[in-house]
Coordinates of C-alpha atoms in Angstrom, one line a residue:
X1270 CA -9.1 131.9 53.6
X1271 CA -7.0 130.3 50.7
X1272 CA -9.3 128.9 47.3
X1273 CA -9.1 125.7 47.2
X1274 CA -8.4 125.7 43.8
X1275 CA -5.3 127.3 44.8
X1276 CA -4.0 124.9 46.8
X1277 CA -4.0 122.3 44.0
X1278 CA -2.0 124.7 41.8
X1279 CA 1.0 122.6 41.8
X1280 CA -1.1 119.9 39.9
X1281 CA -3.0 122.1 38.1
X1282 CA -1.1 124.9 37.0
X1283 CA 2.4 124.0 38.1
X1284 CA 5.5 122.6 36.6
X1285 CA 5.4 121.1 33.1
X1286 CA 4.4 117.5 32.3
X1287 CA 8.5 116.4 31.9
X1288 CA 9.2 118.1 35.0
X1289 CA 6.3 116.1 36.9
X1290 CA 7.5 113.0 35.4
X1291 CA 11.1 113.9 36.8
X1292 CA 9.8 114.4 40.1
X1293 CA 7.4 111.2 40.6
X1294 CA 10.2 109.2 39.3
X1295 CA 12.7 110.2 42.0
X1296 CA 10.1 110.1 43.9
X1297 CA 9.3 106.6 43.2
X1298 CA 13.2 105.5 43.2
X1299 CA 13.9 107.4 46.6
X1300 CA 10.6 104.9 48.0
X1301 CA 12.0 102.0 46.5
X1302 CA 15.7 102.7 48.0
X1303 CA 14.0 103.3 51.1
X1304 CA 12.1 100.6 51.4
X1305 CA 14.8 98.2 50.2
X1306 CA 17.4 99.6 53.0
X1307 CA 15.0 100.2 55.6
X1308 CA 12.0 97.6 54.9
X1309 CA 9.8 101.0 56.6
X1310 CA 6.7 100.8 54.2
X1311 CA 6.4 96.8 54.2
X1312 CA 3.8 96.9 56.8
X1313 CA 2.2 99.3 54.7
X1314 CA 2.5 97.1 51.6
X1315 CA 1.2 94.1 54.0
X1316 CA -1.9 96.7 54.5
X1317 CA -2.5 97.0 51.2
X1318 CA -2.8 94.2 49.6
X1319 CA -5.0 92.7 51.9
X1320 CA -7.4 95.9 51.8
X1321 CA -7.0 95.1 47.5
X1322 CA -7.2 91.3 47.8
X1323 CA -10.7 91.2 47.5
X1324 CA -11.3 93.6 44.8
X1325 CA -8.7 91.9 43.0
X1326 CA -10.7 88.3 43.3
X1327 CA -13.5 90.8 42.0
X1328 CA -11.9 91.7 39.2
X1329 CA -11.0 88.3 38.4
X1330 CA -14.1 86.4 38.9
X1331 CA -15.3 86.9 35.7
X1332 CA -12.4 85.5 34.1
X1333 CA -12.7 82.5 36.7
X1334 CA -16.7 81.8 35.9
X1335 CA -15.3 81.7 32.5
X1336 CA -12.4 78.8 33.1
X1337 CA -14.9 77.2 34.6
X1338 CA -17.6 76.7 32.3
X1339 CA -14.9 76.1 29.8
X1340 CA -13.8 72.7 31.9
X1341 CA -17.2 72.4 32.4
X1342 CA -18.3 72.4 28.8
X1343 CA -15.1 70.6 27.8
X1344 CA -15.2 67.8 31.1
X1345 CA -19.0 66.9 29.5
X1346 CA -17.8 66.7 26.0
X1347 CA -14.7 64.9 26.7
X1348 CA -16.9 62.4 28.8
X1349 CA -19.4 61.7 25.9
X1350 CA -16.6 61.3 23.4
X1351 CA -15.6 58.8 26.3
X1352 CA -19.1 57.4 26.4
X1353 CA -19.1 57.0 22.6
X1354 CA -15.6 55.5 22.2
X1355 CA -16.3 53.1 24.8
X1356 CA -19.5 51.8 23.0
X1357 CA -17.5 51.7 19.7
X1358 CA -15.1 49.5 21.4
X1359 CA -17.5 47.1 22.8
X1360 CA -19.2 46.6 19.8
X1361 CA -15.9 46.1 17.8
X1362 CA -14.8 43.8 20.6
X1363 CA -18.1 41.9 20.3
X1364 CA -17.4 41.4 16.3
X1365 CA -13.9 40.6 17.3
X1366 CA -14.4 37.6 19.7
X1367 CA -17.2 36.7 17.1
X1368 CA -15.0 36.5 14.2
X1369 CA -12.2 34.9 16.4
X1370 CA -14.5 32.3 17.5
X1371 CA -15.1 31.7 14.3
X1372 CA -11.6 31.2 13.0
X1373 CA -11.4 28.8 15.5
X1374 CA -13.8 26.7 15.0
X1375 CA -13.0 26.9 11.2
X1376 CA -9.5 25.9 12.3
X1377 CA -10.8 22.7 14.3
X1378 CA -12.9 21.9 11.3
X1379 CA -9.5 22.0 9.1
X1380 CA -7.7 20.3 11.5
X1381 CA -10.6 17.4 11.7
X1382 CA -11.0 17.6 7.8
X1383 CA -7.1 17.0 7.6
X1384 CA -7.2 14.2 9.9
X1385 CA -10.1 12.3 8.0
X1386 CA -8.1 12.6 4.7
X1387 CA -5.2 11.2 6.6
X1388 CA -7.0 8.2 7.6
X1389 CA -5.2 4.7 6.1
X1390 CA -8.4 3.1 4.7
X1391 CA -8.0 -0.2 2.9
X1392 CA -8.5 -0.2 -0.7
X1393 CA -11.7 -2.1 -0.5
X1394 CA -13.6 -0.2 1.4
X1395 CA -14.3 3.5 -0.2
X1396 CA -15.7 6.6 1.9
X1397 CA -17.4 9.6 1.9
X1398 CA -17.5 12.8 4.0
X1399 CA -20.3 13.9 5.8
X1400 CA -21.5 16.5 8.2
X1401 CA -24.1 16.5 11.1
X1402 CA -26.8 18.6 10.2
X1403 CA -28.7 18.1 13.8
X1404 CA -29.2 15.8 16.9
X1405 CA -32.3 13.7 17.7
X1406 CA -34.7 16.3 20.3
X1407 CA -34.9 13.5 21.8
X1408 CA -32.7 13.7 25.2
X1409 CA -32.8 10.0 25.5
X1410 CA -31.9 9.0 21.8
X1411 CA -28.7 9.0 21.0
X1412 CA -28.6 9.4 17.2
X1413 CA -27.6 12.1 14.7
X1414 CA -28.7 13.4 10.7
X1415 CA -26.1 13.6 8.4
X1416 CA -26.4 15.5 5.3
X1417 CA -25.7 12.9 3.0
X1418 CA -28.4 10.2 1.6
X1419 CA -29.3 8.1 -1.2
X1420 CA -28.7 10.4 -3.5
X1421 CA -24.9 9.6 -2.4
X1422 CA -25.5 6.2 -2.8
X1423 CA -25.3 6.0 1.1
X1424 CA -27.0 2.6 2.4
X1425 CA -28.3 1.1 5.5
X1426 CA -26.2 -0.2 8.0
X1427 CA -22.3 1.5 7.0
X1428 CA -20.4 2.1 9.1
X1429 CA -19.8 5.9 10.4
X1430 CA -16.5 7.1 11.9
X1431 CA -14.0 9.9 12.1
X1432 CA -10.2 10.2 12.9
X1433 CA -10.1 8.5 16.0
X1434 CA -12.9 5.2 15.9
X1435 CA -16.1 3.9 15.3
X1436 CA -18.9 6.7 15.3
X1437 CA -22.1 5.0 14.7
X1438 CA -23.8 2.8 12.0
X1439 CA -26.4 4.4 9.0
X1440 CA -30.0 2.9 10.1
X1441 CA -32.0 5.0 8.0
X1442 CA -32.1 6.7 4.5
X1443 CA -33.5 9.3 3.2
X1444 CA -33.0 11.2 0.0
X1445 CA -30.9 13.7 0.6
X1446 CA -30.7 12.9 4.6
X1447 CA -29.5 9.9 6.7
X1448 CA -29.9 9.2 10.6
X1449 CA -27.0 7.4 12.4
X1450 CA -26.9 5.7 15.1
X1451 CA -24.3 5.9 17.6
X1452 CA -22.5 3.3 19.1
X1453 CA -24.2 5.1 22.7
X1454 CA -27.2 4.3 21.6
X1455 CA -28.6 1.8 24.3
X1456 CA -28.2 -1.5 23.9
X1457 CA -26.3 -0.8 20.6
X1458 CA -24.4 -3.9 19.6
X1459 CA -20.7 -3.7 18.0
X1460 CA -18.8 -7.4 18.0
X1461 CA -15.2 -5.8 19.3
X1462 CA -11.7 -8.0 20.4
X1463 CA -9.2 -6.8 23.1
X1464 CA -6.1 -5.5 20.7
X1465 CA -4.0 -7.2 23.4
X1466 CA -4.9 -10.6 23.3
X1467 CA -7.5 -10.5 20.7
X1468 CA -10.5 -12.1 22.6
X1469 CA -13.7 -11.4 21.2
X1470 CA -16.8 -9.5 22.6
X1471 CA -19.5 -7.4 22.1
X1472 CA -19.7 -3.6 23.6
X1473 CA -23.1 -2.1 23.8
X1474 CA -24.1 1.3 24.3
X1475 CA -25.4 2.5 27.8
X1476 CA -27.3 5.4 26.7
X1477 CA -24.8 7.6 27.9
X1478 CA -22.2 9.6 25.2
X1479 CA -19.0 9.0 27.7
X1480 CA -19.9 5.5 28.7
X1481 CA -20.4 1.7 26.5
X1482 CA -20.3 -1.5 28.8
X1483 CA -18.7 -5.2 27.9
X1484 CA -21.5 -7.5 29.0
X1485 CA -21.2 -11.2 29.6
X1486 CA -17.9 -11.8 30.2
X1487 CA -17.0 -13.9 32.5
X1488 CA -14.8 -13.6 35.9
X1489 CA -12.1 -15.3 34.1
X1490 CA -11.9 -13.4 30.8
X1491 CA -8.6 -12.1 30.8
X1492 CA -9.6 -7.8 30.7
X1493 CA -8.0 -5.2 32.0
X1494 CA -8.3 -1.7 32.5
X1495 CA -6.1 0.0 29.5
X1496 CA -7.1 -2.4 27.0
X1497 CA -8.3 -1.1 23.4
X1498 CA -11.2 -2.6 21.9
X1499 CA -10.9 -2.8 18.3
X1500 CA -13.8 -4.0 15.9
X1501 CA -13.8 -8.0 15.1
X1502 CA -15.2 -7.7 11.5
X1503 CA -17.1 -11.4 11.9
X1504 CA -20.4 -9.6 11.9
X1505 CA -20.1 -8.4 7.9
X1506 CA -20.8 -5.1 9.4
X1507 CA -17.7 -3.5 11.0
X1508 CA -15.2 -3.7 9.2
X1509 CA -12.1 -5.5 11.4
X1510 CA -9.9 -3.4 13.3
X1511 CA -10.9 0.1 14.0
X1512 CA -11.0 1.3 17.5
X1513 CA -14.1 1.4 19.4
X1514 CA -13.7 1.8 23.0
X1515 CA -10.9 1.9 25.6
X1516 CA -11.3 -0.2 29.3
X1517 CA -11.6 2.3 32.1
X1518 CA -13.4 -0.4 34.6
X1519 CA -13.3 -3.6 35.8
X1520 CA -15.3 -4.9 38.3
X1521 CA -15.2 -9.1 39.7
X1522 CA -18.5 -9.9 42.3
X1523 CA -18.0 -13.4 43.2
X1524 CA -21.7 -13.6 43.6
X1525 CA -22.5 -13.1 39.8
X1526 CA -20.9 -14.7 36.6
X1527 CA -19.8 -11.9 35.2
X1528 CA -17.6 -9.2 35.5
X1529 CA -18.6 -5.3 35.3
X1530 CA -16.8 -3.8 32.6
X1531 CA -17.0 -0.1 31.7
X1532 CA -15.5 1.5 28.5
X1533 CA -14.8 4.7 27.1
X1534 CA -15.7 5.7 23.6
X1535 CA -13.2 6.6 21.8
X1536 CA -14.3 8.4 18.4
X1537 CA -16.0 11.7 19.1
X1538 CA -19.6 10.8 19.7
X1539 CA -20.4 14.0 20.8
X1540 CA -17.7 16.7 19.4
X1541 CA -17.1 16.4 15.9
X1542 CA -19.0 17.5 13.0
X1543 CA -17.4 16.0 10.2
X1544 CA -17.5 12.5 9.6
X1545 CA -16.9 9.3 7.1
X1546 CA -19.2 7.2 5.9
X1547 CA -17.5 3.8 4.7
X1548 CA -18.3 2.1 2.1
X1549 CA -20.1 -1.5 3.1
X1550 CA -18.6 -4.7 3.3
X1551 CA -18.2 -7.6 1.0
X1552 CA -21.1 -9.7 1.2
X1553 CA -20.5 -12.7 3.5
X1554 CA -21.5 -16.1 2.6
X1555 CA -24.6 -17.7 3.3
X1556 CA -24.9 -19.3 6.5
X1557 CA -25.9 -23.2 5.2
X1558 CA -29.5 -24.5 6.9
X1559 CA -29.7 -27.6 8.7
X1560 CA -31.4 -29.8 6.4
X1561 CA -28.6 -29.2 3.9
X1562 CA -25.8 -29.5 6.4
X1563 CA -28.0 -32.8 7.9
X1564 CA -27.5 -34.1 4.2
X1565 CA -24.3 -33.4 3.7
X1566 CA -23.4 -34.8 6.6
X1567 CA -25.2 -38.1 5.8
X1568 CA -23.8 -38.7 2.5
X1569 CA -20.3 -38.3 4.2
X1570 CA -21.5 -41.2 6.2
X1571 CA -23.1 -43.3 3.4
X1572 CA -19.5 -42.4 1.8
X1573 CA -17.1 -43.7 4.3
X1574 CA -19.6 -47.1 4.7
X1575 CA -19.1 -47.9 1.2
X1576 CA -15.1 -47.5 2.0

């Protein structure tokens, strides 16, 4: 029987490690040639790896797991960076459209500002700005506090307005406060003409902040929708030609005297916040009483007698 310790002796004991090295390599080179030329150990290359494929996804599981809990770790850190940016953007878009809607409504304030100043007032009549501190609660009540009173010298009955027409009228004073009555006010009064033809009238307020009415006038008046109503200034109140409302409805029923006439504000009732408070108007003369103008007249007689 042969050792078997002597059957290895080529590995163990035989040639040296250079001449080992020689041999495997031709070894090696003569398998490749072969191979290449004659494709007779692809099957067995086929064999292989599929007999190592699985200890090779063994071997790189590890390293997989790994990767994984890396995207893992990194997918959940990413998203609350997300998470946290997109809060930080909300918030700064919330200060944004905050501060922008504040530049815009400082802009309309400029703008209304610029267009008071620019108003042609006539030299006897002096003004003063004013701002609307608040509305009346009441839902009904169509009035407004202004944030100037009789510490400005403001009075009762001037007149309020702003850029585009009659606003309202003062009604009460108080120190440092003043409550103004606009021209919506029900059954508010202004004595008005038609700029067109100058006929005289009187608008009063329907209660409503888009909406006066032109009572009395008969079928006949000659109205039409279009026409600008401009104060008369025969009151001692309004001062004379500042526009008040604008005909949007005419209305003729044969059965009644007189026509329905609707009108449109035109100053901003219910928009702007600062306004002008006009100085009041020249004190009219008094109205003569009848036993005075009954003497007068009878002397004119007694007069024209002795003639």
């Amino acid at each position: 029987m042969i050792d078997g310790t002597q059957s290895f002796r080529f590995f163990n004991r035989g040639p040296s490690p250079v001449a080992r090295l020689v041999f495997f390599a031709v070894l090696s080179l003569l398998l490749m040639f072969v191979d290449t030329r004659y494709r007779y150990l692809e099957s067995t290359r086929n064999m292989l790896s599929i007999l190592v494929s699985p200890i090779q996804r063994l071997a790189n599981l590890p390293g997989a797991l790994w990767e994984m809990a890396g995207d893992i770790y990194i997918t959940q850190s990413t998203q609350r960076d997300l998470l946290k940016q997109n809060d930080e953007l909300k918030l700064q878009h919330q200060s944004d459209a905050a501060q922008l809607l504040e530049l815009q409504e400082l802009k309309s304030e400029n703008q209304q500002l610029r267009n008071l100043d620019g108003l042609p007032i006539r030299s006897e009549f002096t003004s003063r700005l004013a701002e609307i501190i608040y509305a009346e609660r009441d839902v009904f009540s169509r009035k407004v506090i202004v944030n100037k009173g009789a510490n400005a010298d403001v009075r009762l009955g001037q007149v309020v307005m702003d850029d585009n027409g009659i606003v309202g009228q003062i009604t009460r004073v108080y120190p440092w406060l003043s409550e103004v009555t606009l021209v919506t006010e029900k059954d508010h009064a202004v004595p008005v003409q038609v700029l067109r033809n100058g006929l005289r009238a009187i608008v009063f307020g329907a209660g409503d902040t888009s909406k006066l009415s032109l009572r009395y006038m008969p079928n006949s008046a000659d109205i039409q929708n279009g026409d600008v109503l401009v104060t008369s200034g025969i009151d001692g109140t309004y001062p004379p030609g500042i526009p008040v409302a604008k005909v949007t409805l005419v209305e003729h029923d044969p059965d009644y005297p007189f026509a329905h006439i609707v009108c449109l504000p035109l100053a901003g009732v219910d928009r702007h916040r600062q306004l002008l408070i006009l100085s009041s108007m020249p004190k009219l003369a008094e109205r003569p009483d009848e036993k005075s103008s009954n003497a007068s007249t009878e002397n004119r007689v007694k007069v024209r007698r002795n003639n």
